[in-house]
């Protein structure tokens, strides 16, 4: 039997830090939703891209930077 502990810690942030974290969270959420949709579409089409094998999904996310230059999520991929 394993035992898991959780602890909530209240953080006091400056407004600029709150906005920064909120922006990063939105980028991660957007990227996650895009990857889930791409994986579903790929699976339904018979897996021509094979996104669910190996590192294909990660590579697909990295390549999304070219098609979505307004999203500066390159450094946030590791955080998500």
GROMACS .gro file of C-alpha atoms in nm:
model
   80
    1UNK     CA    1   0.000   0.000   0.000
    2UNK     CA    2   0.137   0.341  -0.091
    3UNK     CA    3   0.075   0.660   0.095
    4UNK     CA    4   0.043   0.994  -0.082
    5UNK     CA    5   0.066   1.330   0.089
    6UNK     CA    6  -0.065   1.656  -0.054
    7UNK     CA    7  -0.010   1.997   0.087
    8UNK     CA    8  -0.162   2.323  -0.030
    9UNK     CA    9   0.059   2.625   0.004
   10UNK     CA   10  -0.074   2.976  -0.032
   11UNK     CA   11   0.144   3.191  -0.254
   12UNK     CA   12   0.159   3.568  -0.238
   13UNK     CA   13   0.253   3.708  -0.578
   14UNK     CA   14   0.290   4.048  -0.732
   15UNK     CA   15   0.036   4.138  -1.001
   16UNK     CA   16   0.295   4.106  -1.278
   17UNK     CA   17   0.388   3.756  -1.155
   18UNK     CA   18   0.020   3.657  -1.144
   19UNK     CA   19  -0.023   3.772  -1.504
   20UNK     CA   20   0.289   3.586  -1.609
   21UNK     CA   21   0.175   3.260  -1.449
   22UNK     CA   22  -0.175   3.304  -1.588
   23UNK     CA   23  -0.033   3.353  -1.937
   24UNK     CA   24   0.187   3.044  -1.907
   25UNK     CA   25  -0.110   2.842  -1.784
   26UNK     CA   26  -0.318   2.953  -2.083
   27UNK     CA   27  -0.038   2.860  -2.323
   28UNK     CA   28  -0.006   2.514  -2.167
   29UNK     CA   29  -0.383   2.466  -2.180
   30UNK     CA   30  -0.400   2.574  -2.545
   31UNK     CA   31  -0.110   2.344  -2.639
   32UNK     CA   32  -0.263   2.049  -2.453
   33UNK     CA   33  -0.598   2.096  -2.627
   34UNK     CA   34  -0.429   2.121  -2.968
   35UNK     CA   35  -0.229   1.803  -2.907
   36UNK     CA   36  -0.531   1.607  -2.783
   37UNK     CA   37  -0.729   1.710  -3.090
   38UNK     CA   38  -0.440   1.626  -3.324
   39UNK     CA   39  -0.395   1.284  -3.163
   40UNK     CA   40  -0.768   1.211  -3.188
   41UNK     CA   41  -0.780   1.318  -3.552
   42UNK     CA   42  -0.471   1.111  -3.631
   43UNK     CA   43  -0.619   0.804  -3.460
   44UNK     CA   44  -0.952   0.839  -3.641
   45UNK     CA   45  -0.775   0.865  -3.978
   46UNK     CA   46  -0.588   0.540  -3.921
   47UNK     CA   47  -0.275   0.696  -3.770
   48UNK     CA   48  -0.097   0.832  -4.079
   49UNK     CA   49   0.124   1.052  -3.858
   50UNK     CA   50   0.155   0.792  -3.580
   51UNK     CA   51   0.146   1.066  -3.316
   52UNK     CA   52   0.098   0.818  -3.033
   53UNK     CA   53   0.421   0.629  -3.107
   54UNK     CA   54   0.758   0.718  -2.962
   55UNK     CA   55   0.837   1.088  -2.958
   56UNK     CA   56   0.615   1.183  -3.252
   57UNK     CA   57   0.369   1.384  -3.042
   58UNK     CA   58   0.651   1.580  -2.879
   59UNK     CA   59   0.806   1.650  -3.219
   60UNK     CA   60   0.464   1.754  -3.351
   61UNK     CA   61   0.432   2.005  -3.065
   62UNK     CA   62   0.776   2.145  -3.143
   63UNK     CA   63   0.683   2.186  -3.510
   64UNK     CA   64   0.367   2.376  -3.413
   65UNK     CA   65   0.585   2.679  -3.339
   66UNK     CA   66   0.625   2.734  -3.713
   67UNK     CA   67   0.252   2.726  -3.784
   68UNK     CA   68   0.162   2.936  -3.477
   69UNK     CA   69   0.434   3.201  -3.447
   70UNK     CA   70   0.212   3.420  -3.230
   71UNK     CA   71   0.239   3.155  -2.959
   72UNK     CA   72   0.573   3.176  -2.786
   73UNK     CA   73   0.544   2.842  -2.612
   74UNK     CA   74   0.883   2.698  -2.696
   75UNK     CA   75   1.016   2.721  -2.343
   76UNK     CA   76   0.681   2.625  -2.190
   77UNK     CA   77   0.661   2.282  -2.353
   78UNK     CA   78   0.884   2.146  -2.078
   79UNK     CA   79   0.658   2.297  -1.810
   80UNK     CA   80   0.333   2.145  -1.933
   0.00000   0.00000   0.00000
